[in-house]
Amino acid sequence: MTPGTRRTITGFSNPTVKALRALRDKKHRKREGRFLAEGLRLLTDARECGRLPETLVMATGRDPHPLLDALEADVLAAGGDVIETGVDILSKITGKDNPQAVAGVFAEFDTTLERIDRSAAPIWLVAQALRDPGNLGTMLRTADAVGAGGLILIDDCADPFSVEAVRASMGAVFTQAIAQARWDDFIAWLCGGPGSEQGGQLVAASLRDAVPYRGAAYAAPCFLLVGNESRGLPEEYEMACDLRVTMPMRGRADSLNAAVAGAVLAYEVLACLDPQ
Amino acid sequence: MTPGTRRTITGFSNPTVKALRALRDKKHRKREGRFLAEGLRLLTDARECGRLPETLVMATGRDPHPLLDALEADVLAAGGDVIETGVDILSKITGKDNPQAVAGVFAEFDTTLERIDRSAAPIWLVAQALRDPGNLGTMLRTADAVGAGGLILIDDCADPFSVEAVRASMGAVFTQAIAQARWDDFIAWLCGGPGSEQGGQLVAASLRDAVPYRGAAYAAPCFLLVGNESRGLPEEYEMACDLRVTMPMRGRADSLNAAVAGAVLAYEVLACLDPQ
């Protein structure tokens, strides 16, 4: 493999700066099949999961760090590019006032359902029409924390490769499997269509015909389904679930933030399936 | 009391539109002592909690609704103003592409610690240096759901009256008590300085010298302390707690989103203190 190149960019109007900045826009991101991730910690997580950025962008005048040196060496060895530029330009690229000293451009992953190995973990999170990229990233972060296998996105969800989702995931976008599917395809896959071997328990956070979430009869692999932020789950989706569970609502509200509901449920499932 | 007035505004450059729009800016909000809340549901929650907007802004061409009529009548009877304006202007005021059909301007509440009646609820959430208004609003929403009394904000937190926090709270900004305090003042209040009668158990989500969060010895009134999004809690704050609890971290990450950590903990405390 040809080693990558190293260069310095000083101008805001440099076409590379424009191309990197454009990755904050979904349409452009999909056309390029690339996304941005920021921060040494995130990029190190990615590297340790076998994901290297194609392009590494570093701030001039940054503090030296052995992990950054290692990352740079790996990127160059893999044929990637390393760009040094000013903090002001990095700020423009990432859209943050106080940008991290380093950012990377990654190729988007394959997010087909067929890539999911359900036997790899006892818990999987499933989100339906989740619109907020911060909620999506937070669910990835929670999935990592409970030792889930990944996050399956049903119907029209926010883009898991948006800057906001990647940021909120705190690196879990690299550690968790991510799949995107239509409901019918997901159900066919889950229930044993071609390519399915073990099935799985589909659990909905629900108010309809539901049992208390605490100590419910969870079974691995358990797929926890959370609905859209304002509409919740369609009734037919809830009714297709193996188990509907409900959380106490002691106040005026009748629902939780979607990422919060998923997390409370995921920790309960973890405690039931894997008490330690 | 003199009944309020009703008027229509059609111009973007109208000074009232500018003044309302400026409430999205913290400095202006603090100077005015006013904040914005959007949506019929939120405003109805507020009304049922005895909070009426001083000014009610409604979109022309909105769908009629009995709750909106009731709100309008109450606002006028209380001497408040009712403004009708176009959806485009409402969008400019709230900063949302698809604005709700109604918004209100409220006087900020008194957020001194002395207003908190700790005997009113078994659970209280406490956040230290929480910077993200979305996280803050989400914690208010969770506090409502678990039947907590309110949210106490320690040190330099996001503004609970920002548009983002109010929106994420889904109305809980009106149902939950909110206090803002420095750490030393909070500890003095909690431990029985003047004005304190019952004390309370301070519990930290922590990795240091902590017991498993599941089934820990929680006691009411239980104050659940969650730290800053990136730095967590200062060690001395953790050490001042009566109980430090830790949640399983099965992945690469060593922490959860602050609002998620607070919610998982709050639901565990609810299950322990008040099983049903």
XYZ file of C-alpha atoms in Angstrom:
552
model
C 0.000 0.000 0.000
C 1.267 3.463 -0.816
C 1.807 5.509 2.323
C -0.441 8.535 2.653
C 0.555 12.146 2.455
C 0.997 14.916 4.963
C 0.181 18.533 4.216
C -0.727 21.842 5.780
C -3.770 23.915 4.894
C -3.933 27.573 5.834
C -6.808 29.007 3.804
C -10.525 28.930 4.631
C -11.343 28.752 0.936
C -9.236 25.652 0.355
C -11.406 23.092 -1.485
C -10.498 20.358 1.006
C -11.788 22.522 3.860
C -15.007 23.075 1.935
C -15.363 19.348 1.227
C -14.789 18.439 4.875
C -17.187 21.087 6.082
C -19.833 19.840 3.659
C -19.831 16.482 5.499
C -21.993 18.161 8.138
C -24.758 18.152 5.548
C -26.625 14.854 5.186
C -27.107 14.980 1.427
C -23.425 15.573 0.865
C -22.502 12.916 3.412
C -24.619 10.285 1.659
C -23.218 11.225 -1.744
C -19.657 10.916 -0.453
C -20.304 7.916 1.819
C -18.081 9.615 4.398
C -18.600 11.093 7.859
C -16.742 13.201 10.421
C -15.723 12.244 13.952
C -13.879 14.505 16.380
C -11.608 14.109 19.351
C -8.599 12.008 20.232
C -10.572 9.734 22.489
C -13.185 8.956 19.839
C -10.555 8.423 17.174
C -8.563 6.179 19.476
C -11.675 4.122 20.224
C -12.184 3.825 16.479
C -8.589 2.766 15.920
C -8.810 0.118 18.638
C -11.939 -1.209 16.914
C -10.029 -1.450 13.645
C -11.469 1.709 12.084
C -8.992 4.248 10.757
C -9.927 7.599 9.250
C -9.135 8.064 5.598
C -8.195 11.635 6.408
C -6.900 12.868 9.741
C -7.139 16.615 10.452
C -5.002 17.996 13.273
C -4.779 21.484 14.767
C -1.439 23.229 14.536
C -0.125 24.094 17.980
C -1.930 21.148 19.597
C -0.458 19.474 22.661
C 1.615 16.420 21.713
C 0.157 13.054 22.724
C 1.481 9.522 22.176
C -1.976 8.286 21.130
C -2.133 11.013 18.508
C 1.310 10.028 17.224
C 0.193 6.400 17.014
C -2.988 7.392 15.197
C -1.086 9.544 12.719
C 1.413 6.786 12.010
C -1.362 4.236 11.432
C -3.295 6.554 9.129
C -0.209 7.273 7.016
C 0.767 3.602 6.919
C -2.728 2.693 5.726
C -2.461 5.173 2.873
C -4.566 7.891 4.464
C -3.949 11.609 4.424
C -2.904 13.791 7.326
C -3.767 17.477 7.264
C -2.527 20.118 9.653
C -4.535 23.296 9.911
C -5.412 26.162 12.227
C -7.869 25.849 15.105
C -10.081 28.425 13.371
C -10.372 26.260 10.268
C -10.949 23.133 12.367
C -13.701 25.052 14.127
C -15.255 25.869 10.778
C -15.106 22.229 9.672
C -16.683 20.765 12.803
C -19.053 23.663 13.515
C -17.861 23.902 17.108
C -16.581 27.028 18.836
C -13.996 25.099 20.806
C -13.098 22.283 18.454
C -11.209 19.214 19.525
C -7.575 19.228 18.380
C -8.204 16.395 15.948
C -10.913 15.128 13.623
C -11.145 12.287 11.150
C -13.058 11.445 8.000
C -14.329 7.860 7.925
C -16.022 5.772 5.275
C -19.596 5.027 6.324
C -20.186 1.435 7.404
C -22.386 -1.166 5.836
C -25.639 -0.948 7.822
C -27.607 -3.810 6.297
C -29.416 -6.108 8.736
C -27.577 -9.105 7.360
C -24.388 -7.812 9.008
C -25.931 -8.245 12.472
C -24.885 -11.356 14.399
C -27.607 -11.572 17.017
C -25.763 -14.249 18.965
C -22.997 -11.744 19.698
C -24.878 -10.088 22.595
C -27.884 -10.660 24.891
C -29.313 -7.154 24.384
C -30.006 -5.126 21.241
C -31.572 -1.695 21.043
C -34.098 -0.939 18.321
C -35.362 2.573 17.562
C -38.305 3.411 15.344
C -38.469 6.779 13.550
C -36.093 8.318 16.083
C -35.671 11.874 14.790
C -33.161 13.453 17.121
C -29.504 12.703 16.334
C -28.554 13.441 19.959
C -31.015 10.782 21.168
C -29.636 8.373 18.584
C -26.047 8.928 19.707
C -27.084 8.653 23.354
C -28.744 5.294 22.620
C -25.514 4.049 21.018
C -23.609 5.169 24.119
C -26.085 3.364 26.386
C -25.934 0.263 24.188
C -22.178 0.162 24.673
C -22.560 0.602 28.446
C -24.974 -2.310 28.895
C -22.906 -4.578 26.660
C -25.481 -4.587 23.885
C -24.592 -5.695 20.407
C -25.827 -2.632 18.613
C -28.634 -0.398 17.516
C -31.143 -1.228 14.788
C -32.848 1.773 13.199
C -36.347 1.166 11.893
C -38.133 3.346 9.337
C -37.052 6.942 8.937
C -34.547 7.686 11.707
C -31.943 10.411 12.126
C -28.626 9.692 10.439
C -26.280 7.774 12.760
C -23.333 9.336 10.904
C -24.353 12.951 11.545
C -21.872 15.017 13.533
C -24.379 15.313 16.406
C -25.066 11.573 16.616
C -21.375 10.652 16.404
C -20.577 13.225 19.095
C -23.354 12.046 21.453
C -22.320 8.408 20.953
C -18.952 9.185 22.585
C -17.266 6.626 20.351
C -19.965 3.966 20.491
C -20.674 4.572 16.807
C -17.474 2.579 16.286
C -18.015 -0.103 18.919
C -21.667 -0.911 18.309
C -23.147 -2.594 15.262
C -25.608 -0.320 13.454
C -28.303 -1.469 11.055
C -31.012 0.377 9.150
C -34.136 -1.438 7.984
C -37.801 -1.127 7.148
C -40.151 -2.635 9.731
C -41.298 -5.521 7.525
C -37.744 -6.513 6.703
C -36.755 -6.307 10.354
C -39.649 -8.523 11.454
C -38.892 -11.051 8.709
C -35.242 -11.126 9.768
C -36.111 -11.370 13.468
C -38.717 -14.098 13.087
C -36.651 -16.384 10.986
C -36.709 -15.529 7.340
C -33.732 -16.584 5.239
C -30.522 -15.773 7.089
C -32.151 -15.869 10.518
C -31.151 -18.696 12.798
C -32.110 -18.029 16.361
C -35.072 -15.647 16.495
C -35.189 -13.185 19.365
C -37.553 -11.572 21.854
C -39.004 -8.243 20.780
C -39.884 -6.001 23.745
C -41.691 -2.670 23.510
C -41.800 0.165 25.986
C -45.559 0.635 25.933
C -48.663 1.759 27.746
C -50.987 -0.739 26.020
C -51.652 -4.161 27.519
C -48.267 -4.053 29.218
C -46.691 -5.675 32.276
C -44.466 -3.801 34.741
C -40.957 -3.467 33.287
C -39.368 -4.482 36.582
C -38.494 -8.171 36.588
C -40.473 -8.966 33.431
C -39.752 -12.244 31.597
C -36.905 -11.002 29.418
C -35.041 -13.535 27.282
C -31.839 -13.246 25.251
C -31.350 -12.146 22.589
C -33.678 -9.386 23.736
C -34.510 -6.605 21.244
C -35.701 -3.435 23.022
C -37.915 -1.331 20.815
C -38.347 2.404 21.466
C -40.572 4.656 19.348
C -40.568 8.115 17.870
C -40.025 11.084 20.215
C -43.474 12.583 19.814
C -45.705 9.810 18.487
C -44.260 6.759 20.225
C -44.645 3.384 18.491
C -47.399 2.636 15.981
C -49.964 0.363 17.635
C -49.385 -2.438 15.124
C -45.669 -2.403 15.957
C -46.416 -2.697 19.650
C -48.840 -5.525 19.015
C -46.203 -7.417 17.036
C -43.934 -7.493 20.091
C -43.447 -10.596 22.244
C -43.603 -8.529 25.413
C -44.908 -5.056 26.248
C -43.575 -3.455 29.385
C -44.454 -0.214 31.093
C -42.493 2.050 33.408
C -44.069 3.912 36.343
C -45.223 7.430 35.472
C -45.877 9.196 38.737
C -46.166 12.740 37.443
C -48.196 14.600 34.859
C -46.290 13.288 31.871
C -47.130 9.988 30.206
C -43.776 9.369 28.583
C -40.027 9.659 28.962
C -37.402 10.955 26.586
C -36.836 8.117 24.088
C -33.160 7.631 24.944
C -33.985 7.680 28.658
C -36.766 5.101 28.268
C -34.407 2.851 26.304
C -31.708 3.177 28.959
C -33.933 2.469 31.967
C -35.270 -0.577 30.148
C -31.838 -1.747 28.972
C -30.413 -1.600 32.507
C -33.405 -3.573 33.800
C -32.892 -6.239 31.133
C -29.183 -6.374 31.974
C -29.997 -6.878 35.674
C -32.492 -9.646 34.843
C -30.444 -11.499 32.235
C -27.019 -11.056 33.749
C -27.139 -10.270 37.494
C -23.689 -9.959 39.011
C -57.688 43.472 37.867
C -57.831 45.131 34.469
C -58.483 42.602 31.718
C -55.656 42.218 29.205
C -55.645 43.249 25.599
C -55.899 41.432 22.334
C -54.077 42.535 19.186
C -52.703 41.340 15.885
C -49.123 41.769 14.721
C -48.245 41.411 11.054
C -44.732 42.834 10.714
C -41.418 41.114 11.376
C -39.911 44.410 12.511
C -42.572 45.000 15.156
C -40.774 45.797 18.447
C -42.827 43.190 20.330
C -41.660 40.495 17.911
C -38.076 41.608 18.467
C -38.524 41.600 22.238
C -40.051 38.119 22.221
C -37.371 36.782 19.931
C -34.668 38.220 22.172
C -35.888 35.926 24.982
C -33.978 33.137 23.262
C -30.825 34.924 24.382
C -29.802 34.261 27.990
C -28.547 37.742 28.782
C -31.764 39.301 27.590
C -33.826 36.660 29.395
C -32.132 37.393 32.701
C -32.514 41.145 32.251
C -36.221 40.750 31.552
C -36.834 37.937 34.044
C -39.049 36.300 31.419
C -38.892 33.109 29.372
C -40.648 31.469 26.423
C -42.582 28.200 26.364
C -44.259 26.720 23.282
C -47.110 24.386 22.570
C -50.666 23.970 23.765
C -49.828 20.947 25.842
C -47.011 22.691 27.690
C -49.078 25.804 28.255
C -52.007 23.738 29.484
C -49.714 21.911 31.924
C -48.547 25.314 33.116
C -52.106 26.566 33.512
C -53.119 23.492 35.493
C -50.136 24.125 37.767
C -51.330 27.689 38.323
C -48.854 29.339 35.934
C -50.289 31.633 33.301
C -48.264 33.387 30.631
C -48.134 37.165 30.809
C -48.303 37.208 27.031
C -49.905 34.540 24.859
C -48.896 34.420 21.188
C -51.148 32.473 18.813
C -50.800 31.677 15.112
C -53.471 33.034 12.802
C -55.211 30.209 10.976
C -54.594 27.740 13.801
C -57.004 24.901 14.434
C -59.542 25.826 17.132
C -59.198 23.939 20.425
C -61.231 24.227 23.640
C -58.048 24.150 25.761
C -56.678 27.066 23.762
C -59.911 28.998 24.268
C -59.725 28.323 27.997
C -56.105 29.428 28.107
C -56.849 32.614 26.200
C -59.768 33.474 28.479
C -57.660 32.908 31.600
C -54.784 35.005 30.285
C -57.059 37.906 29.432
C -58.913 37.657 32.762
C -55.583 37.759 34.591
C -54.639 40.973 32.781
C -52.279 39.359 30.285
C -51.920 40.157 26.604
C -52.969 38.005 23.688
C -51.214 38.452 20.361
C -52.216 36.890 17.057
C -49.570 36.670 14.402
C -48.506 34.698 11.324
C -46.847 31.295 11.510
C -43.756 32.799 9.881
C -43.380 35.340 12.676
C -44.049 32.692 15.331
C -41.335 30.628 13.681
C -38.959 33.566 13.941
C -39.782 34.070 17.628
C -39.298 30.449 18.666
C -36.480 29.646 16.242
C -38.289 26.550 14.978
C -39.078 25.743 11.353
C -42.422 24.199 12.250
C -43.483 26.217 15.271
C -46.251 25.162 17.580
C -49.446 27.174 17.064
C -49.066 28.870 20.414
C -46.343 30.207 22.688
C -46.335 32.054 25.989
C -44.086 34.435 27.873
C -43.758 33.589 31.566
C -42.137 35.350 34.483
C -39.144 33.335 35.699
C -39.712 31.573 39.017
C -37.958 32.096 42.286
C -35.230 29.414 42.318
C -33.783 29.907 45.777
C -33.138 26.764 47.826
C -35.345 28.043 50.611
C -38.365 27.474 48.364
C -37.735 23.710 48.348
C -39.892 21.629 50.673
C -37.918 18.401 50.865
C -40.739 16.573 52.630
C -42.877 16.971 49.502
C -41.266 14.016 47.675
C -39.053 10.977 48.344
C -36.707 11.678 45.410
C -34.909 14.829 44.293
C -32.518 15.195 41.393
C -29.385 17.280 41.770
C -27.149 18.261 38.865
C -23.697 19.786 39.136
C -22.332 22.002 36.343
C -24.709 20.427 33.844
C -23.949 22.340 30.652
C -26.409 21.009 28.117
C -29.900 22.553 28.253
C -31.348 19.451 26.569
C -29.940 17.260 29.347
C -31.320 19.667 31.928
C -34.806 19.592 30.413
C -34.646 15.805 30.096
C -33.775 15.544 33.802
C -36.813 17.664 34.667
C -38.965 15.374 32.538
C -37.540 12.296 34.274
C -38.006 13.927 37.680
C -41.699 14.382 36.895
C -41.996 10.768 35.730
C -40.523 9.251 38.910
C -42.592 11.530 41.128
C -39.592 13.522 42.274
C -39.997 16.896 43.907
C -37.695 18.803 41.636
C -34.232 19.501 40.305
C -31.522 21.344 42.208
C -28.827 22.920 40.040
C -25.407 23.205 41.625
C -22.644 25.543 40.476
C -22.675 26.778 36.900
C -25.437 24.892 35.073
C -27.303 25.587 31.855
C -30.279 27.905 32.208
C -33.468 25.968 33.067
C -35.468 28.736 31.361
C -33.741 28.448 27.980
C -35.975 27.505 25.069
C -34.119 24.185 24.686
C -34.452 23.209 28.353
C -38.117 24.183 28.519
C -38.791 22.240 25.314
C -36.938 19.098 26.494
C -38.720 19.226 29.859
C -42.048 18.660 28.077
C -43.823 20.794 30.651
C -41.967 19.544 33.721
C -40.387 22.984 34.082
C -43.812 23.957 35.443
C -44.523 20.870 37.548
C -41.128 20.414 39.200
C -39.524 22.675 41.759
C -36.264 24.151 40.493
C -33.508 25.584 42.669
C -30.086 27.013 41.869
C -27.348 27.052 44.513
C -23.622 26.980 45.143
C -22.304 23.695 46.517
C -21.489 25.023 49.982
C -24.928 26.542 50.371
C -26.578 23.340 49.183
C -24.616 21.206 51.657
C -25.403 23.598 54.496
C -29.080 23.488 53.575
C -29.094 19.702 53.195
C -27.237 18.950 56.420
C -29.353 21.100 58.643
C -28.382 24.723 58.605
C -31.060 27.275 59.436
C -34.256 26.421 57.602
C -33.417 22.738 57.331
C -35.525 20.327 59.300
C -35.148 16.804 58.107
C -31.772 16.378 56.404
C -31.626 14.015 53.467
C -29.505 11.303 51.869
C -27.071 12.510 49.224
C -26.290 9.825 46.622
C -23.695 10.135 43.866
C -23.394 8.204 40.643
C -19.718 7.399 40.970
C -16.872 5.051 40.146
C -14.961 5.732 43.370
C -15.481 3.573 46.448
C -19.004 2.812 45.291
C -21.535 0.022 45.846
C -23.677 -1.462 43.061
C -26.594 0.850 42.346
C -29.032 -2.059 42.261
C -30.787 -2.456 45.603
C -28.473 -0.063 47.457
C -29.600 1.335 50.831
C -31.535 4.334 49.539
C -33.491 6.419 52.041
C -36.021 9.216 51.551
C -35.668 12.064 50.981
C -33.014 10.829 48.572
C -31.012 13.461 46.632
C -29.462 11.972 43.466
C -26.376 13.879 42.393
C -25.160 13.748 38.782
C -22.061 15.590 37.566
C -20.899 17.569 34.568
C -21.150 15.944 31.129
C -17.431 15.697 30.482
C -15.743 15.956 33.879
C -18.226 14.152 36.118
C -18.357 15.176 39.788
C -15.411 16.747 41.613
C -13.897 14.164 43.952
C -14.634 16.247 47.051
C -18.311 16.399 46.078
C -18.441 12.634 45.698
C -16.727 12.171 49.030
C -19.292 14.407 50.739
C -22.080 12.048 49.680
C -23.753 9.612 52.055
C -23.746 6.881 49.434
C -21.831 6.341 46.196
C -23.323 3.930 43.717
C -22.027 2.602 40.442
C -23.787 1.266 37.367
C -22.437 -1.616 35.268
C -20.284 -0.503 32.345
C -19.901 -3.493 30.074
C -18.466 -1.756 27.040
C -15.549 0.487 26.246
C -17.063 3.616 27.754
C -16.744 4.455 31.435
C -19.734 6.745 31.699
C -23.290 7.373 30.563
C -24.971 10.517 29.323
C -25.700 12.576 32.449
C -29.474 12.606 31.974
C -29.451 8.853 31.284
C -27.394 8.112 34.405
C -29.775 10.205 36.492
C -32.791 8.412 35.048
C -31.485 4.861 35.531
C -30.610 5.767 39.110
C -33.915 7.553 39.765
C -35.943 4.553 38.573
C -33.884 2.258 40.776
C -34.481 4.488 43.800
C -38.198 4.588 42.987
C -38.317 0.783 42.822
C -36.479 0.491 46.152
C -38.335 3.197 48.079
C -41.773 2.679 46.634
C -42.241 -0.776 45.075
C -45.745 -1.315 43.737
